[in-house]
């Protein structure tokens, strides 16, 4: 799916589910900033959880994966 299609899907999800929990699984991190909460899984376990702009996302596994995704 192209970036425009992904953006339309995420925008629609936010509009359709205000105040509800919506679980979105993604491997590409381009739209991760749109999430209210982000769990980081490593070998099947949640290692960290929080918002994009708050610690613990400034370092560690998430920061490494996000930086790699931006280098494409």
PDB file of C-alpha atoms in Angstrom:
ATOM      1  CA  UNK A   1       0.000   0.000   0.000  1.00  0.00           C
ATOM      2  CA  UNK A   2       1.290   3.456  -0.795  1.00  0.00           C
ATOM      3  CA  UNK A   3       1.743   6.240   1.754  1.00  0.00           C
ATOM      4  CA  UNK A   4      -1.459   8.048   0.712  1.00  0.00           C
ATOM      5  CA  UNK A   5      -3.565   4.903   1.191  1.00  0.00           C
ATOM      6  CA  UNK A   6      -2.011   4.228   4.594  1.00  0.00           C
ATOM      7  CA  UNK A   7      -2.695   7.793   5.693  1.00  0.00           C
ATOM      8  CA  UNK A   8      -6.335   7.530   4.590  1.00  0.00           C
ATOM      9  CA  UNK A   9      -6.777   4.294   6.543  1.00  0.00           C
ATOM     10  CA  UNK A  10      -5.268   5.704   9.733  1.00  0.00           C
ATOM     11  CA  UNK A  11      -7.293   8.899   9.442  1.00  0.00           C
ATOM     12  CA  UNK A  12     -10.498   6.881   8.982  1.00  0.00           C
ATOM     13  CA  UNK A  13      -9.662   4.673  11.985  1.00  0.00           C
ATOM     14  CA  UNK A  14      -9.182   7.711  14.216  1.00  0.00           C
ATOM     15  CA  UNK A  15     -12.479   9.233  13.044  1.00  0.00           C
ATOM     16  CA  UNK A  16     -14.461   5.979  13.392  1.00  0.00           C
ATOM     17  CA  UNK A  17     -13.207   5.026  16.833  1.00  0.00           C
ATOM     18  CA  UNK A  18     -12.904   8.108  19.050  1.00  0.00           C
ATOM     19  CA  UNK A  19     -12.620   7.069  22.683  1.00  0.00           C
ATOM     20  CA  UNK A  20     -12.230   3.410  21.741  1.00  0.00           C
ATOM     21  CA  UNK A  21      -9.251   1.129  21.835  1.00  0.00           C
ATOM     22  CA  UNK A  22      -8.092   0.257  18.338  1.00  0.00           C
ATOM     23  CA  UNK A  23      -5.213  -2.141  17.875  1.00  0.00           C
ATOM     24  CA  UNK A  24      -3.166  -1.631  14.735  1.00  0.00           C
ATOM     25  CA  UNK A  25      -0.267  -3.949  13.963  1.00  0.00           C
ATOM     26  CA  UNK A  26       2.381  -2.573  11.649  1.00  0.00           C
ATOM     27  CA  UNK A  27       5.918  -3.319  10.671  1.00  0.00           C
ATOM     28  CA  UNK A  28       6.536  -0.042   8.877  1.00  0.00           C
ATOM     29  CA  UNK A  29       7.023   2.776  11.351  1.00  0.00           C
ATOM     30  CA  UNK A  30       6.047   5.673   9.084  1.00  0.00           C
ATOM     31  CA  UNK A  31       2.708   6.293  10.809  1.00  0.00           C
ATOM     32  CA  UNK A  32       3.640   5.292  14.342  1.00  0.00           C
ATOM     33  CA  UNK A  33       3.492   8.953  15.435  1.00  0.00           C
ATOM     34  CA  UNK A  34      -0.306   8.832  14.975  1.00  0.00           C
ATOM     35  CA  UNK A  35      -0.692   6.295  17.795  1.00  0.00           C
ATOM     36  CA  UNK A  36      -1.587   7.386  21.317  1.00  0.00           C
ATOM     37  CA  UNK A  37       0.307   4.462  22.846  1.00  0.00           C
ATOM     38  CA  UNK A  38       3.004   2.293  21.324  1.00  0.00           C
ATOM     39  CA  UNK A  39       4.033  -1.090  22.718  1.00  0.00           C
ATOM     40  CA  UNK A  40       7.399  -2.382  21.513  1.00  0.00           C
ATOM     41  CA  UNK A  41       7.535  -6.161  21.211  1.00  0.00           C
ATOM     42  CA  UNK A  42      10.789  -8.093  21.317  1.00  0.00           C
ATOM     43  CA  UNK A  43      10.682 -11.877  20.963  1.00  0.00           C
ATOM     44  CA  UNK A  44       6.978 -11.940  21.780  1.00  0.00           C
ATOM     45  CA  UNK A  45       7.139  -9.794  24.917  1.00  0.00           C
ATOM     46  CA  UNK A  46       6.247  -6.152  25.468  1.00  0.00           C
ATOM     47  CA  UNK A  47       9.556  -4.461  26.288  1.00  0.00           C
ATOM     48  CA  UNK A  48       8.394  -0.841  26.414  1.00  0.00           C
ATOM     49  CA  UNK A  49       5.139   1.057  26.126  1.00  0.00           C
ATOM     50  CA  UNK A  50       4.366   4.744  25.855  1.00  0.00           C
ATOM     51  CA  UNK A  51       3.810   7.653  23.499  1.00  0.00           C
ATOM     52  CA  UNK A  52       6.100   8.446  20.572  1.00  0.00           C
ATOM     53  CA  UNK A  53       7.369  11.759  21.948  1.00  0.00           C
ATOM     54  CA  UNK A  54       7.941  10.560  25.529  1.00  0.00           C
ATOM     55  CA  UNK A  55      10.641   8.372  27.043  1.00  0.00           C
ATOM     56  CA  UNK A  56      11.464   5.496  26.749  1.00  0.00           C
ATOM     57  CA  UNK A  57      11.342   6.001  22.979  1.00  0.00           C
ATOM     58  CA  UNK A  58      14.344   8.289  22.792  1.00  0.00           C
ATOM     59  CA  UNK A  59      16.710   5.352  23.148  1.00  0.00           C
ATOM     60  CA  UNK A  60      16.836   1.586  22.999  1.00  0.00           C
ATOM     61  CA  UNK A  61      15.204  -0.838  20.580  1.00  0.00           C
ATOM     62  CA  UNK A  62      12.417   1.459  19.364  1.00  0.00           C
ATOM     63  CA  UNK A  63      14.800   4.328  18.616  1.00  0.00           C
ATOM     64  CA  UNK A  64      17.088   1.948  16.729  1.00  0.00           C
ATOM     65  CA  UNK A  65      14.227   0.505  14.649  1.00  0.00           C
ATOM     66  CA  UNK A  66      12.757   3.937  13.937  1.00  0.00           C
ATOM     67  CA  UNK A  67      16.143   5.311  12.835  1.00  0.00           C
ATOM     68  CA  UNK A  68      16.625   2.336  10.515  1.00  0.00           C
ATOM     69  CA  UNK A  69      13.178   2.906   8.988  1.00  0.00           C
ATOM     70  CA  UNK A  70      14.058   6.533   8.233  1.00  0.00           C
ATOM     71  CA  UNK A  71      17.261   5.565   6.421  1.00  0.00           C
ATOM     72  CA  UNK A  72      15.348   3.843   3.583  1.00  0.00           C
TER      73      UNK A  72
END
